[in-house]
Structure formats: C-alpha cells, structure tokens
CSV table of C-alpha atoms in Angstrom, one decimal:
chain,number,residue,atom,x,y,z
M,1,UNK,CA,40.7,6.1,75.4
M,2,UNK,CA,41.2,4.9,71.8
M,3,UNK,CA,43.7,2.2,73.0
M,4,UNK,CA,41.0,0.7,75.1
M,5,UNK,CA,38.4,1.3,72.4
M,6,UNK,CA,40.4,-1.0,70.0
M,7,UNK,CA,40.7,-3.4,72.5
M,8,UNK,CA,37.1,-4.1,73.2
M,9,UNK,CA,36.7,-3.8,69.0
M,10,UNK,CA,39.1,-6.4,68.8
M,11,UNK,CA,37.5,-8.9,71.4
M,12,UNK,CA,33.8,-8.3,69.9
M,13,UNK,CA,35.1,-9.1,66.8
M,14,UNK,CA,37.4,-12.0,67.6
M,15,UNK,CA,34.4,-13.6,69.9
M,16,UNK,CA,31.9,-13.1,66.7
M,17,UNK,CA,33.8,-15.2,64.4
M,18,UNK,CA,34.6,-18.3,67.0
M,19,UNK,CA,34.4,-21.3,65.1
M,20,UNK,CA,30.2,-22.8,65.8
M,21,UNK,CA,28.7,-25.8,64.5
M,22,UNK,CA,26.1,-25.2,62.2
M,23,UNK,CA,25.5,-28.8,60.4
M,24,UNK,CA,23.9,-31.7,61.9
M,25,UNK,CA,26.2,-35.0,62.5
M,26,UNK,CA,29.8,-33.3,61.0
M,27,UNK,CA,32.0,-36.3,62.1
M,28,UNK,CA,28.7,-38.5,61.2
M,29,UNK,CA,29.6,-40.2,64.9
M,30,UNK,CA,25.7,-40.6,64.5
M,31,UNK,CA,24.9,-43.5,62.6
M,32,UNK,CA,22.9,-44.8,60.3
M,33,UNK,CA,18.8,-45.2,61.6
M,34,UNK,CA,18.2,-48.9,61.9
M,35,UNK,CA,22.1,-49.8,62.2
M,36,UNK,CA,25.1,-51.5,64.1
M,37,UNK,CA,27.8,-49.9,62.9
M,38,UNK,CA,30.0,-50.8,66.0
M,39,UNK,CA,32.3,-53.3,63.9
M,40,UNK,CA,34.9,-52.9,61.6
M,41,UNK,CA,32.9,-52.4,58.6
M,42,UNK,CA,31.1,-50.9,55.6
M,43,UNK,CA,27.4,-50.1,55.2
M,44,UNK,CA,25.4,-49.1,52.2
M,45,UNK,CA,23.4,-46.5,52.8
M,46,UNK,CA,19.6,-46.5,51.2
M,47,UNK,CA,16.1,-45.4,52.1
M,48,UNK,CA,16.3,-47.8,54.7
M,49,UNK,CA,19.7,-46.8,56.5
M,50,UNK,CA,19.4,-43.1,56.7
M,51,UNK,CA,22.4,-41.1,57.8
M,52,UNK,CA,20.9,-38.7,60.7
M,53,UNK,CA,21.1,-34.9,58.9
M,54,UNK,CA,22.7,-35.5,55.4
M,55,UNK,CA,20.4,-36.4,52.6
M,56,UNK,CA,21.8,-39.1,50.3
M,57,UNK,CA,22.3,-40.0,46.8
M,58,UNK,CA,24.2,-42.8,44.7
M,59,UNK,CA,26.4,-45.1,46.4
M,60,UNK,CA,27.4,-44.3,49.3
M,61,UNK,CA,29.1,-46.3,52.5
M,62,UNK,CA,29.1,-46.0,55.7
M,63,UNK,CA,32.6,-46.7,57.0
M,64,UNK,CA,34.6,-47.8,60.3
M,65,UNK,CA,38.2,-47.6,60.7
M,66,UNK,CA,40.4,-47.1,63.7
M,67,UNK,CA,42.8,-45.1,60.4
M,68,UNK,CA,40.1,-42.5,61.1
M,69,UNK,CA,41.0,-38.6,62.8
M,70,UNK,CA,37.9,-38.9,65.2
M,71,UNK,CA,36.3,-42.3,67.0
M,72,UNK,CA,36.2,-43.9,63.8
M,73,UNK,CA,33.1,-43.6,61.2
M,74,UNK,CA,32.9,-41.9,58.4
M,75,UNK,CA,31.9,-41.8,54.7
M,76,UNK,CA,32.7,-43.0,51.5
M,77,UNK,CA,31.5,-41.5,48.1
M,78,UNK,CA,31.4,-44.3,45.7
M,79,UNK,CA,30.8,-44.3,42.3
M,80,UNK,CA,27.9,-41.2,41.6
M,81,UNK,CA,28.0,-40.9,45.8
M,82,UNK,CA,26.9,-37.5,47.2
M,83,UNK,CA,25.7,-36.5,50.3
M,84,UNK,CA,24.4,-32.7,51.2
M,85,UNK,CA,22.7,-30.9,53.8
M,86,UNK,CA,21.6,-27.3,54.2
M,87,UNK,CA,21.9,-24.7,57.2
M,88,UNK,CA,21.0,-21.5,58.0
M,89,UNK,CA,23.3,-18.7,57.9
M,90,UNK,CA,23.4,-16.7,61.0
M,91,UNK,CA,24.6,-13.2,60.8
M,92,UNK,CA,25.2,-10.9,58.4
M,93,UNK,CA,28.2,-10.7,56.1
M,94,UNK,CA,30.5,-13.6,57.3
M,95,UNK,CA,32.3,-16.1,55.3
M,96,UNK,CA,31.4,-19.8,55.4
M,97,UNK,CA,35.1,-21.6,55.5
M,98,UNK,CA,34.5,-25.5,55.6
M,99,UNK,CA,37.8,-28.4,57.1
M,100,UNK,CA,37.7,-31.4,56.7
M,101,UNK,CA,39.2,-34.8,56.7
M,102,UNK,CA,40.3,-36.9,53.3
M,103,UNK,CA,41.3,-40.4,53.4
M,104,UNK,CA,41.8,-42.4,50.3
M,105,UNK,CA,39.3,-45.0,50.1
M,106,UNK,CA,41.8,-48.3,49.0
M,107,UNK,CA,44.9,-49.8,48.3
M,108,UNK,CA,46.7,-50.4,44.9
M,109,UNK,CA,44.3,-48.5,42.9
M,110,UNK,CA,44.6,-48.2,39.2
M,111,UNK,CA,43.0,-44.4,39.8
M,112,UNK,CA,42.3,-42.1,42.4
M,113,UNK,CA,38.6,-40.5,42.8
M,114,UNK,CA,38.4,-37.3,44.1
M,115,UNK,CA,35.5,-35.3,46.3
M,116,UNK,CA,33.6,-32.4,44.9
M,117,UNK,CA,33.0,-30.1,47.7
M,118,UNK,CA,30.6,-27.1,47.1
M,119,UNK,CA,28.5,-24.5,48.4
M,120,UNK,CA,25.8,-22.4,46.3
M,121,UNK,CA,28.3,-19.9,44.5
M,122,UNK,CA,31.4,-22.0,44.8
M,123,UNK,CA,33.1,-25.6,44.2
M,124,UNK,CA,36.5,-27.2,43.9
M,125,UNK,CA,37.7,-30.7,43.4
M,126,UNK,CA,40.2,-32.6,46.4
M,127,UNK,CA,42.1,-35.5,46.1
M,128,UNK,CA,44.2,-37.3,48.4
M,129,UNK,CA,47.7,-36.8,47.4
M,130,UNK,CA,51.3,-39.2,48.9
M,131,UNK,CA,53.6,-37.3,50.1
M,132,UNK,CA,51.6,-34.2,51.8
M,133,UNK,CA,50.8,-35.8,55.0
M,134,UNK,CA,52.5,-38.0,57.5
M,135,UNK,CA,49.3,-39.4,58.4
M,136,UNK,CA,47.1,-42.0,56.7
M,137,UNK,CA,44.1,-38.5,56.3
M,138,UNK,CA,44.8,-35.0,55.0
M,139,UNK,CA,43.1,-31.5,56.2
M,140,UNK,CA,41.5,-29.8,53.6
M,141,UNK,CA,39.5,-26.4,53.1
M,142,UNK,CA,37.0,-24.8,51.0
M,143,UNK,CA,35.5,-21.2,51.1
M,144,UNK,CA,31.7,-22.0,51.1
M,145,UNK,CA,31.2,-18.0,50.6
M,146,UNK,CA,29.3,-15.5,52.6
M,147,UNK,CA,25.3,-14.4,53.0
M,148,UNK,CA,23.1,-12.7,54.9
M,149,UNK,CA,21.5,-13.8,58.1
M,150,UNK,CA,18.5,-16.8,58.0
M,151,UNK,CA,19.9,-17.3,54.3
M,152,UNK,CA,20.4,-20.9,53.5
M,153,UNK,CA,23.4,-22.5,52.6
M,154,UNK,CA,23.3,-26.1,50.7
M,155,UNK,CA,26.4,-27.8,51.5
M,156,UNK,CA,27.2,-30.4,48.7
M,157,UNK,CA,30.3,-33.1,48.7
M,158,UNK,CA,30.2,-35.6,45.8
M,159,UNK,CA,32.6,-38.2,44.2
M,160,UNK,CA,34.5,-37.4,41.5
M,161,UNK,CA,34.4,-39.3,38.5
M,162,UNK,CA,36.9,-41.0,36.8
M,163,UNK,CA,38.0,-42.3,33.7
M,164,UNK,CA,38.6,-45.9,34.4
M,165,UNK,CA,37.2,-49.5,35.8
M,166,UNK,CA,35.3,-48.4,38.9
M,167,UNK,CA,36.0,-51.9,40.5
M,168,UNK,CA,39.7,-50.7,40.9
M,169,UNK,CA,38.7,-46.8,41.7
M,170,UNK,CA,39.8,-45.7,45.1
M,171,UNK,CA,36.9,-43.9,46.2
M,172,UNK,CA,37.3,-40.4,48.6
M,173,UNK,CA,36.6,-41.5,52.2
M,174,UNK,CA,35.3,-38.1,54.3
M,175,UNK,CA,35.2,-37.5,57.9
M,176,UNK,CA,35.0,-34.5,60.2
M,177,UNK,CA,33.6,-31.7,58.6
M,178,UNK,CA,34.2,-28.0,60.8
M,179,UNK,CA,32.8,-25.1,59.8
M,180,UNK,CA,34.2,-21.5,60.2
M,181,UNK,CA,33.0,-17.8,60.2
M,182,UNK,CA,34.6,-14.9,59.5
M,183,UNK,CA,33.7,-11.4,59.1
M,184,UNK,CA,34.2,-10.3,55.5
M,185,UNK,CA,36.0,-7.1,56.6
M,186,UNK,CA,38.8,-8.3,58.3
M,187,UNK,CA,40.7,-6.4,61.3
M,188,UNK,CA,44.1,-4.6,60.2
M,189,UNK,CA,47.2,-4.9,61.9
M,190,UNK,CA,47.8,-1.0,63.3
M,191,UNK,CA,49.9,0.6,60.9
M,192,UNK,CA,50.2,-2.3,58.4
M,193,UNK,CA,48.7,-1.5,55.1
M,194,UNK,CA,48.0,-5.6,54.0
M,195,UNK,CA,45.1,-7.6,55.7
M,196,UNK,CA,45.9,-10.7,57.1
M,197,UNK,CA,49.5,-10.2,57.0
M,198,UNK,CA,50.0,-12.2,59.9
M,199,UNK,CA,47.9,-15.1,58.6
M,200,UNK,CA,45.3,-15.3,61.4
M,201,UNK,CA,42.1,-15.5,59.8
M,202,UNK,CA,41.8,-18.5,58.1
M,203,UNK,CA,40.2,-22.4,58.1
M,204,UNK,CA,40.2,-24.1,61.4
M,205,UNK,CA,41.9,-26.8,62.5
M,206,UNK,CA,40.4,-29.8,62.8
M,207,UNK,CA,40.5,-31.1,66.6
M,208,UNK,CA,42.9,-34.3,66.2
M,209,UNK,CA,45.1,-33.1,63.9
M,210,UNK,CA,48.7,-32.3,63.8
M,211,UNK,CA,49.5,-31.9,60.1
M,212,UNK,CA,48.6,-28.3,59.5
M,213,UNK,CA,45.4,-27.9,57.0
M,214,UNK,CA,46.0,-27.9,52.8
M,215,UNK,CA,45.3,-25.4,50.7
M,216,UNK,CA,45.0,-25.7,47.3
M,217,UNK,CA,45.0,-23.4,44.5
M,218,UNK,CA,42.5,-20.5,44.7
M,219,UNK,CA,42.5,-17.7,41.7
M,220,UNK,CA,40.3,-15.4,44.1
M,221,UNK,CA,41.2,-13.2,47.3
M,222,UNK,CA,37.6,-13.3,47.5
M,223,UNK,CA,36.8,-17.0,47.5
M,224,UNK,CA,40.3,-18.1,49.5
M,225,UNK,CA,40.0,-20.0,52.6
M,226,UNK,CA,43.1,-18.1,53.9
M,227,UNK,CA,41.5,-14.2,54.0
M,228,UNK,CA,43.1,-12.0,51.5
M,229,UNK,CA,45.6,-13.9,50.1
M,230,UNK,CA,45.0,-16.0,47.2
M,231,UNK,CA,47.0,-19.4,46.1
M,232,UNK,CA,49.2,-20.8,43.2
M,233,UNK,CA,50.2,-24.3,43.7
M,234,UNK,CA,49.6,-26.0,47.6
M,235,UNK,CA,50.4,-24.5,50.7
M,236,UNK,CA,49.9,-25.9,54.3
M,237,UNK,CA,48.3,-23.5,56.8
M,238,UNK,CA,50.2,-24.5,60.3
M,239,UNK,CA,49.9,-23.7,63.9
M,240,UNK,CA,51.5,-22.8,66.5
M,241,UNK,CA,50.3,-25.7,68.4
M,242,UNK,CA,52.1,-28.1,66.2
M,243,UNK,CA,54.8,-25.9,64.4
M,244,UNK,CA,56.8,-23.1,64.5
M,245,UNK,CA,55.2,-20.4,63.6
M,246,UNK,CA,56.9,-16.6,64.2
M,247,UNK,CA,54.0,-14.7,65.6
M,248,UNK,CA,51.1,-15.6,66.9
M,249,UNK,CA,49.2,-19.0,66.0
M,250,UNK,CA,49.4,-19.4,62.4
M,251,UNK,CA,51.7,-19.2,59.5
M,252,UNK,CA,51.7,-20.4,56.0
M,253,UNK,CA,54.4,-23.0,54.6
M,254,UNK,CA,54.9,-22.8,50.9
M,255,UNK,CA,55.1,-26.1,49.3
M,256,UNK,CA,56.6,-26.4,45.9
M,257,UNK,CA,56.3,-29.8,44.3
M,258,UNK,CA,56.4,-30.1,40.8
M,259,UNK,CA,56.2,-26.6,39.9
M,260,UNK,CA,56.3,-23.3,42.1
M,261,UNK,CA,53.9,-22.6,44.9
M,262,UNK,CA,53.0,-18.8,46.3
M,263,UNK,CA,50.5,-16.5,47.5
M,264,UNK,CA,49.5,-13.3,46.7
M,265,UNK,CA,47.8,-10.6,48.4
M,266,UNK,CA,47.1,-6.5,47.6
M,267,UNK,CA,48.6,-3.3,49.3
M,268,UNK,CA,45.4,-1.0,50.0
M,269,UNK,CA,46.0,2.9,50.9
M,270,UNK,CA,49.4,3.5,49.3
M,271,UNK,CA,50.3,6.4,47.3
M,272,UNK,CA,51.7,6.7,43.7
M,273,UNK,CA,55.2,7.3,44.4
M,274,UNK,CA,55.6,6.9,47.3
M,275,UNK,CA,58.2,4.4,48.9
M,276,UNK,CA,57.2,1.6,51.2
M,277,UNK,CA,59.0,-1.3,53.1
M,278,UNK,CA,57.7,-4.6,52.6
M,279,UNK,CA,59.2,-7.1,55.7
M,280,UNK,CA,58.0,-10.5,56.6
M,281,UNK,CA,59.7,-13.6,59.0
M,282,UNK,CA,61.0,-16.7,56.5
M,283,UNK,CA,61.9,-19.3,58.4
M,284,UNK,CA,61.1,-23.3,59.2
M,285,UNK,CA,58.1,-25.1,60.6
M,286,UNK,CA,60.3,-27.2,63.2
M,287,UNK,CA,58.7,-30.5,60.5
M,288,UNK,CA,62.7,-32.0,60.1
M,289,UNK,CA,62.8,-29.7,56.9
M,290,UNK,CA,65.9,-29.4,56.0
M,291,UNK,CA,67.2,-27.8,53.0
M,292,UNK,CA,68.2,-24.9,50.9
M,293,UNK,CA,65.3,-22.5,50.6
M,294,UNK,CA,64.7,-19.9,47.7
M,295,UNK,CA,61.5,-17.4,47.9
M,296,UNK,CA,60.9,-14.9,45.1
M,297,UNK,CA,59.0,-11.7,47.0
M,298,UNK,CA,57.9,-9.2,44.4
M,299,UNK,CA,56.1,-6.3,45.5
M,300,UNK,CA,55.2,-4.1,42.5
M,301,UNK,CA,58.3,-3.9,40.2
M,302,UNK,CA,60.7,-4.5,43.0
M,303,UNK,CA,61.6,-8.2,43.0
M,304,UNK,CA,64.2,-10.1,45.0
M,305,UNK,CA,64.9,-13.6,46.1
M,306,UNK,CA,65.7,-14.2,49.7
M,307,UNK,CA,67.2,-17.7,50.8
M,308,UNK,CA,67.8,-19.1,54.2
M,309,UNK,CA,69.4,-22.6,55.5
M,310,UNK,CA,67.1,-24.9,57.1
M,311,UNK,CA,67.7,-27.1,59.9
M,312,UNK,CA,64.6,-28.0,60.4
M,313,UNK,CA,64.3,-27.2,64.1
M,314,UNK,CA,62.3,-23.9,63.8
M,315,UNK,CA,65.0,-21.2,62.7
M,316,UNK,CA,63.9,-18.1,61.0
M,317,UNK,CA,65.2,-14.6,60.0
M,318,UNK,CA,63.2,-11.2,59.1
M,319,UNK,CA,64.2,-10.0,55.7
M,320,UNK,CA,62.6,-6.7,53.9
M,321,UNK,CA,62.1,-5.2,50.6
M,322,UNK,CA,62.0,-1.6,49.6
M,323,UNK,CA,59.2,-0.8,46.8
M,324,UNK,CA,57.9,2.1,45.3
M,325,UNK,CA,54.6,2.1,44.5
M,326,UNK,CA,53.3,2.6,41.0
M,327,UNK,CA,49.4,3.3,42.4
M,328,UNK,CA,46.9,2.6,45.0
M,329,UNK,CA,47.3,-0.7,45.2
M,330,UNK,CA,50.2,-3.1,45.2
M,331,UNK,CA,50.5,-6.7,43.9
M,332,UNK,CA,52.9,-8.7,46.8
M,333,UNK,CA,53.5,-12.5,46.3
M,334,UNK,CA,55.7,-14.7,47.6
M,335,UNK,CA,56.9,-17.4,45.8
M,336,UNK,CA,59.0,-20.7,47.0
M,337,UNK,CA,61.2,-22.4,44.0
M,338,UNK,CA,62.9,-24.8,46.4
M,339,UNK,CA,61.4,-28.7,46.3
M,340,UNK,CA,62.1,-29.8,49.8
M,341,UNK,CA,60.9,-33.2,51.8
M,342,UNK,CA,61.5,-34.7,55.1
M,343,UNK,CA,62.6,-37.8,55.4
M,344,UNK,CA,59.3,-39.4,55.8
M,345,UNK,CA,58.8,-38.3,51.9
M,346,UNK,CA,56.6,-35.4,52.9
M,347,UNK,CA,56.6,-32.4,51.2
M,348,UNK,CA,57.8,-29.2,52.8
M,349,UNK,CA,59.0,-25.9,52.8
M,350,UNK,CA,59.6,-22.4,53.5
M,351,UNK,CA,57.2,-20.9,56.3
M,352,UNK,CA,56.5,-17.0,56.1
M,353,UNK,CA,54.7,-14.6,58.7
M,354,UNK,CA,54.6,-11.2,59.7
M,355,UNK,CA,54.0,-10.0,56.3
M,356,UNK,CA,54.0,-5.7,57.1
M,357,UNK,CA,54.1,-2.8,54.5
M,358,UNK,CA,55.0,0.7,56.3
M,359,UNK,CA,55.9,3.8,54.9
M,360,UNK,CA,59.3,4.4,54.4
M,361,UNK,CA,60.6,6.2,57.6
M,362,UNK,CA,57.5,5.6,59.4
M,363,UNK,CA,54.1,4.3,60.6
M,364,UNK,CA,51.0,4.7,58.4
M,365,UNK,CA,47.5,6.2,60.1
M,366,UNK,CA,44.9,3.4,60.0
M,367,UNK,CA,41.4,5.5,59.0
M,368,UNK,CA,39.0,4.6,61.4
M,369,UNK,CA,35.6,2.7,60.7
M,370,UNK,CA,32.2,3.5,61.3
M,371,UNK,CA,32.1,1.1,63.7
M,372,UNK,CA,35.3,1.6,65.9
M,373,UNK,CA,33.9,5.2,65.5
M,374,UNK,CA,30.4,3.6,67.4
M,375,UNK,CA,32.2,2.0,70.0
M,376,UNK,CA,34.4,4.9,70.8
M,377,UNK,CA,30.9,6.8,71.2
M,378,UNK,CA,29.4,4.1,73.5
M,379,UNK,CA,32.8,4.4,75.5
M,380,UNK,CA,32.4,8.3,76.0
M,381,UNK,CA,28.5,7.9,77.1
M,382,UNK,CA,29.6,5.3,79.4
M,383,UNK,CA,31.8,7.5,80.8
C-alpha cells in the first residue's frame, strides 16, 4: 500500500509543476500593433508600435533574423531599453524559474551589453559569452522566486549599461522566454539524504534547443535555478535528449574556464558521528569532449579528487567517498579544475549525476510528510 501511495504522490506532484505559460507573447511571435514585421528587419518600438503584452521603455527594437531559436522575431534592448510585464502567480508556494534565449546584438563590437533580468526579490546580469555555445544564441536561467497564489509577479529584462561609445555597443538581443514551476519542497530520492541529487528539478529547456541551458553563478540554494544546489563559476544543465546523461533526463556539466567551476548542495538528517557514503556518476556529455578530467568532491572534511579519461562519446564511471559527519548537516561540492573544449572552441567538461548519501552499511528511513501521510489516508478510505 505505501508503494502505491508514493506512486500517486509522485505523479500529483510531478503533474503540478509541468512547465505553463503564464506571460503574454514569450517568443514575442506577436508583433508590434500597427506593423509589418514580415521582412528582415528592425523596428523601434514607441507609443505608436506597441509590443502585444510587454510594456516598454527606452530604446528598444523589434528584430527579425532567421539566426533566431524560434520563427524569427525577437527583441533588442538598446541603450536604457527595458521591457516588463506582470502575471499572476497561481498556486501556493512554487518557484518562478525563467529560460530564455540570448543573442548578441552585432558584430565587431568595441563592448558587449548585457541584460538585466529580474523579478521582485531577485536579479542578475547575462551576457552572451564565445565559446559556450555552438550556436549563434545561448539558454539562460534565472530564479524569479516563489509566492503565494493570485500574487503578482513583475517580470523585468533591461539592458545593461556600459562604459563606452554606444554607437559601437553590441546590444543583448532576447527571444523565447519559458517559464517554470516548481514546488519549493522538492520530492526525495527514497533513501538518499540530498535533494535533487539526481538533478531533475531545474529550468526548462527551451523547445529548439540543443545546447543544454547556462547557469551562472548563484551564492543561494534558495534563489538557484537548479533546486538545492547552488553555483560557483558556469555550469550547463543538459538532457538526456541531446546528451549523455547517466540517469534519467538531466545532468549537470561542470565548466571551468578561467577559474574553477562547482556546485554545492547540503546533507539534511545525518547524525554527528556517524559515517555516510557519498557516490555520484562522473562521466561525459557525448559533446566530443575529450580530455583529462579532475573533480575535487568534498563532503565535510573528507576530500578527494577523482579523474576519468574522456572520449567524448558518453563514457562514465560511479566513484564514492566515505565521510563522517561532523553534525546535522553536511556541506558536499563538487568542483571541476580541468579547462577542456571541443574542437569547435566550446567549453566543456565533466558531467555528474546520481549524487546519493546513504548510511554506511545501509539505507536511511525517509520520515514521511504530512501530505504522503494524507494520501495514504485517502488510499485506506478508498478502500
């Protein structure tokens, strides 16, 4: 009876955080109210050329390129460009996780504007960056946060400015924006004592894309796109669509540029003194990356590096760490130190999944919710 009750848990869950649409015009495939934006071309937007559902502000263009991930329009935020627009939350308690699209807005620019993306208790900065994407556009995402039910939510992208003559600024070009919910209490893996460890809940992928989403540095478990793990550095989130990924259909690949790149996540439930084994798959995203790779894990005070040969073709290995731990909860990280690229020039690297911590010589007891405790209720009066 508890198996099945965990099943249907699982699916109610899983169905209530499907991926909706919540903003008006998101690929902006709408265009501008008294318009022909059918040719190859730019439009500045004013009170008279209206974008259907954003509002907007400063210079901003409305674009066509066949470069583009969908049919071909998007925006550009010029110099003091933004454009917002404000939806209603629906449900309680789920996290707002934005994708989108970033295109660099010229050629043979002295400087490089970046987009301003926030929400109303959150922002970071994005730039298009060589050597991250195969592709002339790169997937980014941004944890909007969560709310309540009916509360609104003002979504906010703006150009960046820069330092330097704005006739030779290459201004961010946006496109197909996707929005995500999650629940703020994610499901755990049965037994495993980290969330997330298999790196399911995070951003979506946008519909055309085959280059895996970016995610940048994020100080916060809280505020990180990927759910419980936050970010040093960039990594890619991949799937199992376009990649290799070990379990299921998504995995993280660590991508060390100029400095190290890692992420980090927290043990909950373990015991002071108590010993614990910490395993997790390393391998390759099957991008051509070939190379030596080195990744530091550290869980508490136990820290060891683990390397693997690359091939590029999708190889991977489990590896595990024993760790004692030194209260309730654990610091774990995994860091990559190895600077690898294909050979298109993009950046790439080690890929890690099935992150697990068990109890040394054997399976730890999940505590059940309130909820599960509901459905297995419901389950028993049904019967």
């Amino acid at each position: 009876m508890v198996m099945w009750v965990q099943r249907i848990f699982m699916l109610l869950l899983v169905s209530s955080f499907a991926s909706s649409d919540f903003i008006e015009n998101p690929d902006f495939e709408t265009p501008p109210l008294n318009s022909n934006a059918s040719s190859n071309s730019s439009m500045l937007l004013d009170q008279n050329n209206t974008l259907p559902g954003w509002t907007v502000q400063g210079t901003v263009q409305y674009v066509t390129s066949l470069e583009l991930p969908d049919t071909g329009h998007a925006i550009q935020l010029s110099e003091d460009g933004k454009i917002n627009q404000t939806f209603s939350a629906k449900g309680d308690d789920m996290n707002y996780i934005l994708t989108f699209a970033l295109i660099p807005g010229g050629k043979n620019c002295s400087a490089s504007a970046g987009v301003i993306v926030s929400g109303p208790d959150s922002n970071s900065v994005f730039s298009y960056r060589h050597n991250y994407s195969q592709a002339p556009w790169q997937s980014y995402s941004h944890n909007l946060g969560s709310w309540g039910n009916g509360e609104p939510i003002n979504l906010v992208l703006e150009s960046q400015t820069v330092d330097s003559d704005t006739n030779s600024t290459c201004w961010p070009i946006i496109d197909t924006l996707l929005i995500k919910t999650l629940g703020v209490t994610l499901v755990q893996d049965s037994g495993n004592l980290l969330s997330n460890g298999g790196f399911e809940s995070g951003p979506s992928f946008l519909p055309n894309s085959t280059e895996g989403v970016l995610i940048d540095a994020v100080p916060s478990l809280i505020q990180s796109a990927l759910r419980q793990w936050s970010v040093t550095g960039t990594v890619r989130y991949i799937d199992s669509e376009h990649f290799h990924v070990a379990e299921g259909k998504a995995a993280i690949e660590i991508l060390a540029d100029t400095s190290p790149s890692s992420i980090q996540t927290a043990t909950r439930d373990t015991s002071e003194g108590s010993r614990y084994n910490l395993t997790f798959s390393l391998g390759d995203a099957n991008d051509a990356c070939r190379g030596h790779f080195v990744v530091g894990v550290q869980a508490g005070s136990a820290a060891q590096n683990f390397t693997l040969e690359s091939n590029g073709t999708g190889s991977g290995e489990k590896f595990g760490l024993v760790f004692r731990a030194e209260e309730a909860a654990t610091q774990i990280s995994f860091t990559s130190y190895s600077v690898t690229i294909t050979k298109e020039d993009v950046l790439c690297g080690p890929v890690i999944d099935q992150v697990m911590v068990l109890p040394l010589g054997g399976t730890a007891s999940v505590k059940p919710t309130w909820l599960l405790l509901l459905f297995a209720l419901l389950y028993v009066a049904f019967l």
